[in-house]
Tab-separated table of C-alpha atoms in Angstrom:
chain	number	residue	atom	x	y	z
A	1	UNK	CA	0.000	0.000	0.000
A	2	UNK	CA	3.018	2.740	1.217
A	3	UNK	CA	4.443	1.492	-2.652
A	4	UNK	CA	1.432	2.333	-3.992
A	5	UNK	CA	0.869	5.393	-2.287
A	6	UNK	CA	4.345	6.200	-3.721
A	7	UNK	CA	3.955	5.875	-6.921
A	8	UNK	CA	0.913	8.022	-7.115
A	9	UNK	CA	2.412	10.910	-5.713
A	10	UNK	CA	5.238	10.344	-8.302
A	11	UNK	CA	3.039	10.061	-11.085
A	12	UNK	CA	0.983	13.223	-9.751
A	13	UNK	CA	4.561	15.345	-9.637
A	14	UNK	CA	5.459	14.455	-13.014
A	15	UNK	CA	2.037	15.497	-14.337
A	16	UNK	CA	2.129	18.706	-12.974
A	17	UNK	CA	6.044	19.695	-13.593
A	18	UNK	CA	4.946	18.403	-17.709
A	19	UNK	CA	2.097	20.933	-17.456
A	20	UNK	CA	4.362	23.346	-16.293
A	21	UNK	CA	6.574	23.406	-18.890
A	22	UNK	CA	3.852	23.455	-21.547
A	23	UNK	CA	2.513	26.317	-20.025
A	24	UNK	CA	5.751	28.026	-20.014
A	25	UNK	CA	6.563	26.972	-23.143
A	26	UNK	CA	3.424	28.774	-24.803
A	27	UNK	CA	4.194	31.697	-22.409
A	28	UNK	CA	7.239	31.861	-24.472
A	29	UNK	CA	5.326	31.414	-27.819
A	30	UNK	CA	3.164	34.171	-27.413
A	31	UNK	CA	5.473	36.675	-26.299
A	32	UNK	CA	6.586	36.928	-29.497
A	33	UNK	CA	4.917	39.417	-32.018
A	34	UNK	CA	5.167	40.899	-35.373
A	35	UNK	CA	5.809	44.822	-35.558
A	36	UNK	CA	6.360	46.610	-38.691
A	37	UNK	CA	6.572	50.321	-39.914
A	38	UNK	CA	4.181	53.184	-41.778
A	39	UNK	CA	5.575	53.252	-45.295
A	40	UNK	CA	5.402	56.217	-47.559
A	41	UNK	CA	4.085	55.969	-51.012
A	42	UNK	CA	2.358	57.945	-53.629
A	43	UNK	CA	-1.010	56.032	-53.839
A	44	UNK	CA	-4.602	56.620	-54.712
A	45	UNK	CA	-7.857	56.397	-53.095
A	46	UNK	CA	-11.631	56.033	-54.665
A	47	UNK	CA	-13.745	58.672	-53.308
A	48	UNK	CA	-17.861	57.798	-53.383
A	49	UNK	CA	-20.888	60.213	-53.769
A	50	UNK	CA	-24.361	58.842	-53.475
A	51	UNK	CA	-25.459	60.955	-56.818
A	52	UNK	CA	-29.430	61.644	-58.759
A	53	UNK	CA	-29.193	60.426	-62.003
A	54	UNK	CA	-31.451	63.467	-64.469
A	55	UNK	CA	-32.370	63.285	-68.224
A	56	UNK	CA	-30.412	65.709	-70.024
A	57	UNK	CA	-34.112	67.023	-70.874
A	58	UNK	CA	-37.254	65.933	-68.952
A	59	UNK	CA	-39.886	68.391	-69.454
A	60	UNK	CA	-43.431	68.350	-68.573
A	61	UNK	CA	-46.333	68.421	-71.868
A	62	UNK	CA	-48.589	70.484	-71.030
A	63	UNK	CA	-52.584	71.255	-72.374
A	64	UNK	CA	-52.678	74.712	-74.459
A	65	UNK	CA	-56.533	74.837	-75.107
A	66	UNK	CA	-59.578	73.478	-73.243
A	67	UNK	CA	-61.543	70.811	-74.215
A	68	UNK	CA	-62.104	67.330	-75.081
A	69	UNK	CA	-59.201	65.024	-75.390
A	70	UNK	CA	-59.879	63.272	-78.681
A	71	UNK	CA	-56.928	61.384	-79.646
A	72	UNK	CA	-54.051	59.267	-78.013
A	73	UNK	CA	-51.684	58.331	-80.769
A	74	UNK	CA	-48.504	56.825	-78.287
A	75	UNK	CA	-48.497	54.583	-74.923
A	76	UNK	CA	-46.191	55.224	-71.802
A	77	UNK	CA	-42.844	54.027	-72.197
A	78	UNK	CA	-42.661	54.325	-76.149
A	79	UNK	CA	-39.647	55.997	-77.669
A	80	UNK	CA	-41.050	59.326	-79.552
A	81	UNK	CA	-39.788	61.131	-82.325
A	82	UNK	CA	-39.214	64.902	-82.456
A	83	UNK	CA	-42.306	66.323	-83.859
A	84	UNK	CA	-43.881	63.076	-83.527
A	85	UNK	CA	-48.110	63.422	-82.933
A	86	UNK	CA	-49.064	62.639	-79.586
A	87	UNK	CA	-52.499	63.741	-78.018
A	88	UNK	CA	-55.235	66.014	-79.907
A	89	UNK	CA	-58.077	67.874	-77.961
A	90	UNK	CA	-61.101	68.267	-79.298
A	91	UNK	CA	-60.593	70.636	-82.492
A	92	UNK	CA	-64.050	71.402	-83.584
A	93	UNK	CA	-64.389	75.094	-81.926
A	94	UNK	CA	-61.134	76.099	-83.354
A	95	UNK	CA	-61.719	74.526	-87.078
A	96	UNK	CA	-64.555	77.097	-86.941
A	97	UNK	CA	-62.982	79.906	-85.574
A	98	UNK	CA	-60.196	79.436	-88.617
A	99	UNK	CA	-62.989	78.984	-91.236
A	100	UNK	CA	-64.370	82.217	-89.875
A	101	UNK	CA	-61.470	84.197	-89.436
A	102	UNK	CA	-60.269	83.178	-93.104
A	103	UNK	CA	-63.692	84.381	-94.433
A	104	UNK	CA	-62.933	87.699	-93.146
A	105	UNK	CA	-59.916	87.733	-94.350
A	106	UNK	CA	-61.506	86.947	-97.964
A	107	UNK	CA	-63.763	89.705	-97.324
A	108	UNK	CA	-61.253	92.714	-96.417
A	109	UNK	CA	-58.827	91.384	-99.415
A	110	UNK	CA	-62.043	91.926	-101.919
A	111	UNK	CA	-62.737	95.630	-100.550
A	112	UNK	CA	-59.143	96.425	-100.171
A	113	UNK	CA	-58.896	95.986	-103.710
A	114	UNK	CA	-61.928	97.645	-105.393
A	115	UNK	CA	-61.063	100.217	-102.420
A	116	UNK	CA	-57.256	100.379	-104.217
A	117	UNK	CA	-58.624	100.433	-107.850
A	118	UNK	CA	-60.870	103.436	-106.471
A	119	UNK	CA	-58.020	105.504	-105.187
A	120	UNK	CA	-55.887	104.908	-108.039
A	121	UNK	CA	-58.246	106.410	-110.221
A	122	UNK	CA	-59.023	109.061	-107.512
A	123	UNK	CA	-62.266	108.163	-106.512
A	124	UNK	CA	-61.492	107.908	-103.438
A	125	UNK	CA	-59.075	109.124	-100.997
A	126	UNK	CA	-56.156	107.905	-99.795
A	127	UNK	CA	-57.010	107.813	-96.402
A	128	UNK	CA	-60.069	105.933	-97.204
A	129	UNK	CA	-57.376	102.894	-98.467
A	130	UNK	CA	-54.659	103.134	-95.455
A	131	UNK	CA	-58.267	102.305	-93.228
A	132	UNK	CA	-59.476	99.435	-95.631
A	133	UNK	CA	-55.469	98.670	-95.599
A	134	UNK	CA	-55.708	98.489	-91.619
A	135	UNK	CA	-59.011	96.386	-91.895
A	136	UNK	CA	-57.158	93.687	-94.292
A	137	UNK	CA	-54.471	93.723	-92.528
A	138	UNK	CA	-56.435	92.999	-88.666
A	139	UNK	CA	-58.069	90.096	-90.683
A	140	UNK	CA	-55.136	88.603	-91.969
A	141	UNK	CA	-54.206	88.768	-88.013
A	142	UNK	CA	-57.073	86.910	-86.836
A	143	UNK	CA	-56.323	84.296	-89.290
A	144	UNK	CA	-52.974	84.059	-87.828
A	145	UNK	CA	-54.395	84.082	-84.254
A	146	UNK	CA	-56.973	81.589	-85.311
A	147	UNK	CA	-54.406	78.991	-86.932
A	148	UNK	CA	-52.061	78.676	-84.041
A	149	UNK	CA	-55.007	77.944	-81.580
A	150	UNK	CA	-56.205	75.527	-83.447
A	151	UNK	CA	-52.227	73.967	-83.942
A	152	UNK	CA	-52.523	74.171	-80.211
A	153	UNK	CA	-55.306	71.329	-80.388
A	154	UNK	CA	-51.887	68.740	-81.266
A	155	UNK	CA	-49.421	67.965	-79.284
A	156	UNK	CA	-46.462	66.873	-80.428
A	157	UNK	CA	-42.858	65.726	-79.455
A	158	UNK	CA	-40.503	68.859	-78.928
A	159	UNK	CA	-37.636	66.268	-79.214
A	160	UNK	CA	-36.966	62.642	-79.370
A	161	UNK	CA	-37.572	60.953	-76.452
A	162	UNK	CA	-39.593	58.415	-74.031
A	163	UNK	CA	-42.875	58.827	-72.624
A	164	UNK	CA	-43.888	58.496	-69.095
A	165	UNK	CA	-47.217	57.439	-67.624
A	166	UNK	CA	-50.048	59.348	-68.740
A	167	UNK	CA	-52.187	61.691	-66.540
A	168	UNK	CA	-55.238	62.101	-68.382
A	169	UNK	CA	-57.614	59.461	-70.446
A	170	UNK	CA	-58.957	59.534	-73.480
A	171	UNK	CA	-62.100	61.845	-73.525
A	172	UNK	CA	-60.930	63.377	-70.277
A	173	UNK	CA	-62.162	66.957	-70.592
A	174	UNK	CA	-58.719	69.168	-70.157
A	175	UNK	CA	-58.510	72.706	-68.950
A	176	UNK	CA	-55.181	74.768	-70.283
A	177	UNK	CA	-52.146	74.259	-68.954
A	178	UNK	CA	-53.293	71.105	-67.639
A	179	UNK	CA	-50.903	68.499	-67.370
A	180	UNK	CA	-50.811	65.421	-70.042
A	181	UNK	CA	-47.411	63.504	-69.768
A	182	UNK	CA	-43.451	63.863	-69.053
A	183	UNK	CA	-41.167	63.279	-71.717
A	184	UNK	CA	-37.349	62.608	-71.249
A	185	UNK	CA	-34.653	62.558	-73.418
A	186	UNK	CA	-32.046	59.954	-72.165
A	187	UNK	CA	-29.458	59.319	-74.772
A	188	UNK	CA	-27.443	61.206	-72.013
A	189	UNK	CA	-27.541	61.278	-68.404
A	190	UNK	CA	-26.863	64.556	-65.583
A	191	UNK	CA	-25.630	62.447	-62.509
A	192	UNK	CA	-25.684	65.393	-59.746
A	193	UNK	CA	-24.164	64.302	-56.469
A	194	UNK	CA	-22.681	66.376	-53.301
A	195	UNK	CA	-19.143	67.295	-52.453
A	196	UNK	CA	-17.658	68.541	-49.041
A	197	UNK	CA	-16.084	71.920	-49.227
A	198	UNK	CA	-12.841	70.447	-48.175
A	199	UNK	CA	-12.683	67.897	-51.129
A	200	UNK	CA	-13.672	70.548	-53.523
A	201	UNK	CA	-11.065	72.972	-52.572
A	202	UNK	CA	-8.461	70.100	-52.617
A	203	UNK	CA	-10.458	69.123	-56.257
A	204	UNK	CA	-10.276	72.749	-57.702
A	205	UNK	CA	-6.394	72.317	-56.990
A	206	UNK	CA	-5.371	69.484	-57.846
A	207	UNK	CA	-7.512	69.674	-61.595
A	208	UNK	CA	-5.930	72.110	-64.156
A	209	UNK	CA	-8.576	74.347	-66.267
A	210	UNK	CA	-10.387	72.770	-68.714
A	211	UNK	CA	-9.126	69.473	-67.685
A	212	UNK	CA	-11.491	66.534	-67.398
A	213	UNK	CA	-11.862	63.945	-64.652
A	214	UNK	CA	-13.590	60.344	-65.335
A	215	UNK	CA	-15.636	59.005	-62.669
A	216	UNK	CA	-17.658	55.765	-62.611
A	217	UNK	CA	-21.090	54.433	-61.610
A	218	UNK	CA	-21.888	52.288	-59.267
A	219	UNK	CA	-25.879	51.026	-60.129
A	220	UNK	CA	-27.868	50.195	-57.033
A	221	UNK	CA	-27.214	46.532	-57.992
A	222	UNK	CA	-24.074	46.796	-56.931
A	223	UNK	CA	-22.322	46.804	-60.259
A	224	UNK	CA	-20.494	49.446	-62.224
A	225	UNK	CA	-22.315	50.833	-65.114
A	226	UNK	CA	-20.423	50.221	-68.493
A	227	UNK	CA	-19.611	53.657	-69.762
A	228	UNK	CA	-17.188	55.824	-67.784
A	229	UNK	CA	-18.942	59.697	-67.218
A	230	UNK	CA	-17.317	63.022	-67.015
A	231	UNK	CA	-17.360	65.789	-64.518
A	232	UNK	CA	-18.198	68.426	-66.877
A	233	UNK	CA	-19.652	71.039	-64.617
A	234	UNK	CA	-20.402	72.649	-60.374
A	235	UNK	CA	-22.428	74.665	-59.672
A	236	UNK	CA	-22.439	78.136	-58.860
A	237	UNK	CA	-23.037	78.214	-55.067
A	238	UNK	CA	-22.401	75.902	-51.836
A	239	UNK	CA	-25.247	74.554	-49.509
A	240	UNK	CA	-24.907	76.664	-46.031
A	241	UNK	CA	-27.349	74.219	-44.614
A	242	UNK	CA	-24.898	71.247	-45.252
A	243	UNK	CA	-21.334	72.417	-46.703
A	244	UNK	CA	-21.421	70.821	-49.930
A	245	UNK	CA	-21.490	71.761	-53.646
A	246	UNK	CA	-23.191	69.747	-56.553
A	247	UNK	CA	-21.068	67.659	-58.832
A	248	UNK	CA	-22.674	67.278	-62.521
A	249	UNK	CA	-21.402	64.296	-64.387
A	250	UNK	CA	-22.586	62.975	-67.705
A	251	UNK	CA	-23.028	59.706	-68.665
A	252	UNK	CA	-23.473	58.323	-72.603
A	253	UNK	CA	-26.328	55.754	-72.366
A	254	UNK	CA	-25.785	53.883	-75.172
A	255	UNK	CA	-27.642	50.541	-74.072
A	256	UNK	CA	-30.696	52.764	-72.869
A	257	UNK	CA	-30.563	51.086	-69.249
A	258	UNK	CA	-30.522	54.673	-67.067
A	259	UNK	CA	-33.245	56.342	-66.320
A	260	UNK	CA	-34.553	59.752	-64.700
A	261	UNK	CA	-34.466	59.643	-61.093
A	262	UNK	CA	-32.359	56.533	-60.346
A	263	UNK	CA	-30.185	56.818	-57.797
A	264	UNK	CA	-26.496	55.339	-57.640
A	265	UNK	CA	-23.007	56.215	-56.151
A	266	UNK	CA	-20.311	58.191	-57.728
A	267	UNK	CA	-16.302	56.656	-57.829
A	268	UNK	CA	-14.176	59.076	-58.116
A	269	UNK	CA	-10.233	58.444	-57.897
A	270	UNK	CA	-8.789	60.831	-55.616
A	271	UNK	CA	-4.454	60.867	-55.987
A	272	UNK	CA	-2.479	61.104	-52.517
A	273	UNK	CA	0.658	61.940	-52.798
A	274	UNK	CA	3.539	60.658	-50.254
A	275	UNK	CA	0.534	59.066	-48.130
A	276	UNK	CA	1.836	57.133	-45.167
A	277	UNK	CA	0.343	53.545	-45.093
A	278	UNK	CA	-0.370	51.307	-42.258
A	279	UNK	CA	-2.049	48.201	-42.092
A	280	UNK	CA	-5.696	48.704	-40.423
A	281	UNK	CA	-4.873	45.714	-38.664
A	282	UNK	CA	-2.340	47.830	-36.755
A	283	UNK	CA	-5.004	50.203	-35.138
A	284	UNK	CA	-7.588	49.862	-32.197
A	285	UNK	CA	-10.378	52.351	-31.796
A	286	UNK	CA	-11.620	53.907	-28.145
A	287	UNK	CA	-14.156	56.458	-28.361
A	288	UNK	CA	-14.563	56.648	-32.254
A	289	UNK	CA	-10.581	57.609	-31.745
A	290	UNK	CA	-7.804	55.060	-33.605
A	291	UNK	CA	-4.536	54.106	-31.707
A	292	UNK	CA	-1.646	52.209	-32.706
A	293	UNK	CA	1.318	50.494	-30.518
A	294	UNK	CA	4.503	51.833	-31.505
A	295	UNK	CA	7.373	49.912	-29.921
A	296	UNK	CA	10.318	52.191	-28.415
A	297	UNK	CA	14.423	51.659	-28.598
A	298	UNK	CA	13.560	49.709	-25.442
A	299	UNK	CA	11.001	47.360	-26.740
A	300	UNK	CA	8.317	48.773	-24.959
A	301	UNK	CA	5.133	49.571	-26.055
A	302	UNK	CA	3.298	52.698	-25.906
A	303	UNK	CA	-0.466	53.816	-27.125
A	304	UNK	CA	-0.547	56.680	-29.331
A	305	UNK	CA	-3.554	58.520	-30.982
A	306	UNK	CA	-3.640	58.478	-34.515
A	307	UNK	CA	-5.641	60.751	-37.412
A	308	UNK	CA	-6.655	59.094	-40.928
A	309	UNK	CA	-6.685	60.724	-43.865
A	310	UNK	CA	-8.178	57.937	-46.061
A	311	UNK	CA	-9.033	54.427	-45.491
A	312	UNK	CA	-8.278	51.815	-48.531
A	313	UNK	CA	-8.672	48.223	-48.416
A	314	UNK	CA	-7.408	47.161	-45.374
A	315	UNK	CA	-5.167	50.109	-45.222
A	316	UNK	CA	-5.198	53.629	-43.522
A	317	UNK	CA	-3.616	56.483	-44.662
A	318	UNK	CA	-2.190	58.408	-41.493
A	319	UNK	CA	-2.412	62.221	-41.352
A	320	UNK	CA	-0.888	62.838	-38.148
A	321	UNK	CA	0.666	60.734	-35.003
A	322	UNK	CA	2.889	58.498	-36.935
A	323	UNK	CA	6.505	59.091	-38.644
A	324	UNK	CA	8.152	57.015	-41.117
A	325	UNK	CA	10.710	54.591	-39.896
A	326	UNK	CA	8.844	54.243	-36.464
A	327	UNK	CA	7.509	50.500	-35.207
A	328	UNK	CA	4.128	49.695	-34.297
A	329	UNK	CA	2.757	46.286	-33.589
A	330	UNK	CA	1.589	44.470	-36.389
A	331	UNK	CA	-0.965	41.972	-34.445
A	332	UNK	CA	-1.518	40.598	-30.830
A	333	UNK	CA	-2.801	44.270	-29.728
A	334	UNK	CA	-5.439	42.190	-27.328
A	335	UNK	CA	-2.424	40.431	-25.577
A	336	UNK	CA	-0.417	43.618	-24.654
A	337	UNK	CA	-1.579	47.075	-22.223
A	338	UNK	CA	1.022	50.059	-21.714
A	339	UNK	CA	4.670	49.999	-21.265
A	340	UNK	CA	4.887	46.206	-21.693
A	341	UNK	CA	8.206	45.079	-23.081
A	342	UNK	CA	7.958	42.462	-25.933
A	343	UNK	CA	9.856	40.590	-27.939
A	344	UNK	CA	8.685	41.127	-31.943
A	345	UNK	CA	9.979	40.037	-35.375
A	346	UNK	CA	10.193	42.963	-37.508
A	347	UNK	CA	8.157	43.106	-40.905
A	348	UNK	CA	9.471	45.320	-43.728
A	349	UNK	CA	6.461	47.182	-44.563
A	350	UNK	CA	6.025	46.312	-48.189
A	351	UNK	CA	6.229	42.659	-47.071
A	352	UNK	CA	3.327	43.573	-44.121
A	353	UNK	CA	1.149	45.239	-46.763
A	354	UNK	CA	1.393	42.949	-49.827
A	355	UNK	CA	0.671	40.141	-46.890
A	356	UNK	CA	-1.661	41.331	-44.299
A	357	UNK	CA	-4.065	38.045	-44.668
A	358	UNK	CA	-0.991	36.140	-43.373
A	359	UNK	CA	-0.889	38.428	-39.973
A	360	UNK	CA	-4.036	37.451	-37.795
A	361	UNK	CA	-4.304	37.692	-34.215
């Protein structure tokens, strides 16, 4: 029994001094980090607007007369052509005013000539003929008058373009000015989005006059539209309310797929020059505020505030708190607090960056 009772407490030692040493051997292990420096590059960022995609033209069609709405000759949605008929109101009234007014005019041409023939053989004065003159010409007038209302009866397409929905019926009596459809010309497309004041100062800078910058579309499906657009255009003044200014770019639509009033994002590639890169792996955030590590000729660490100027993909451009050549830690920032002295592998930068999926804590 004593041998027994020996044996145990052997066995028990053993187990616990083998514990031990695994536990200080992955003591050891984890002590040991990666750290690696900000590098310095000239690099580029893509900057993205939510923008309002416009039809170059999208104007209302409006009722000129009153009356009767007598003919529909398109549907909503149907490609137009300038000049193209689209809705007639009820003509009637206006035929008759025309026939009317054009058998007055018939009328004063008759007595204007006898009238003439009379005061060239001095029969009459000529006095008499500048007020049969005046009468002619008054008719001719109406006639004129008379014509364009009744053109006003047709509506037609000011330009080629599609139709939208209809907001009267056929037979619907109209009243003038009353709305009948919208009609938009998309063979190009206005996409208007928002700019801080900041960026556009730095924009306005950086672009020389006349100069053009391409920009890209990003559909609401998540994919990039096929045709790159150009910034052609801001406008005249900035938004107190918010701080921005609009952005116009323009957009071919060949394939016919953009409409008036989608909605999208612009991309916009925005140079930095000499930006100084870190990995975003290398930061921690306390109150909306990013930190980084950075390891002094001691090997200790110490937390330090950072500002970024851009994020990329897993990336941060740093505007202030950081100098090139210093270390920061790379990974393990859970496993460390202040003034803890480590022991770290050092990762050239380029190496860090080009492999950050290999650095996980």
């Amino acid at each position: 029994m004593k041998k027994l009772l020996i044996m145990l407490a052997t066995g028990i030692i053993l187990v616990n001094s083998a514990c031990e040493l695994k536990n200080e051997k992955e003591h050891t292990e984890e002590t040991v980090f990666f750290a690696t420096s900000p590098f310095k590059k000239d690099t580029s960022i893509t900057a993205e607007y939510v923008c309002q995609l416009h039809a170059i033209q999208h104007i209302e069609l409006r009722a000129m007369e009153k009356g009767y709405l007598q003919g529909i000759y398109v549907d909503e949605g149907e490609l137009v052509h300038e000049g193209q008929l689209m809705f007639k109101v009820m003509p009637m009234i206006y035929q008759a005013e025309l026939q009317k007014a054009l058998a007055e005019v018939n009328f004063a041409q008759i007595e204007y000539e006898n009238t003439k023939n009379l005061a060239d053989s001095n029969v009459v004065s000529a006095n008499e003929l500048a007020l049969v003159k005046a009468k002619y010409d008054m008719a001719k007038a109406d006639l004129s008058l008379a014509q364009v209302h009744l053109d006003f009866t047709e509506i037609r397409a000011p330009f080629d373009g599609i139709m939208n929905r209809f907001e009267v019926r056929l037979g619907s009596l109209i009243d003038e000015g009353e709305l009948l459809t919208v009609l938009s010309d998309n063979r190009k497309m206005w996409a208007y989005f928002n700019v801080p004041e900041a960026e556009y100062l730095e924009y306005k800078t950086r672009i020389k006059k006349d100069s053009l910058i391409r920009v890209r579309l990003l559909l609401a499906n998540n994919k990039i539209f096929d045709y790159e657009g150009v910034v052609e255009t801001i406008v005249a003044d900035f938004n107190n309310n918010t701080g921005n200014i609009a952005f116009r770019a323009t957009f071919p639509n060949k394939k016919d797929l953009l409409r008036h009033g989608e909605t999208g994002n612009i991309l916009m590639e925005v140079p930095l020059k000499g930006a100084l890169l870190i990995p975003q792996k290398a930061t921690y955030e306390i109150l909306d505020k990013k930190y980084v590590f950075v390891i002094d000729d001691q090997n200790q660490i110490h937390a330090r505030r950072i500002t970024v100027e851009a994020e990329m993909p897993h990336l941060y451009s740093v505007k202030t708190g950081l100098e090139e050549g210093e270390k920061i830690l790379l990974e393990g920032l859970r496993k460390v607090k202040e003034n803890d002295e480590i022991t770290f592998e050092f990762v050239e930068p380029k190496t860090a960056i080009s492999n950050l999926d290999l650095y996980t804590e």
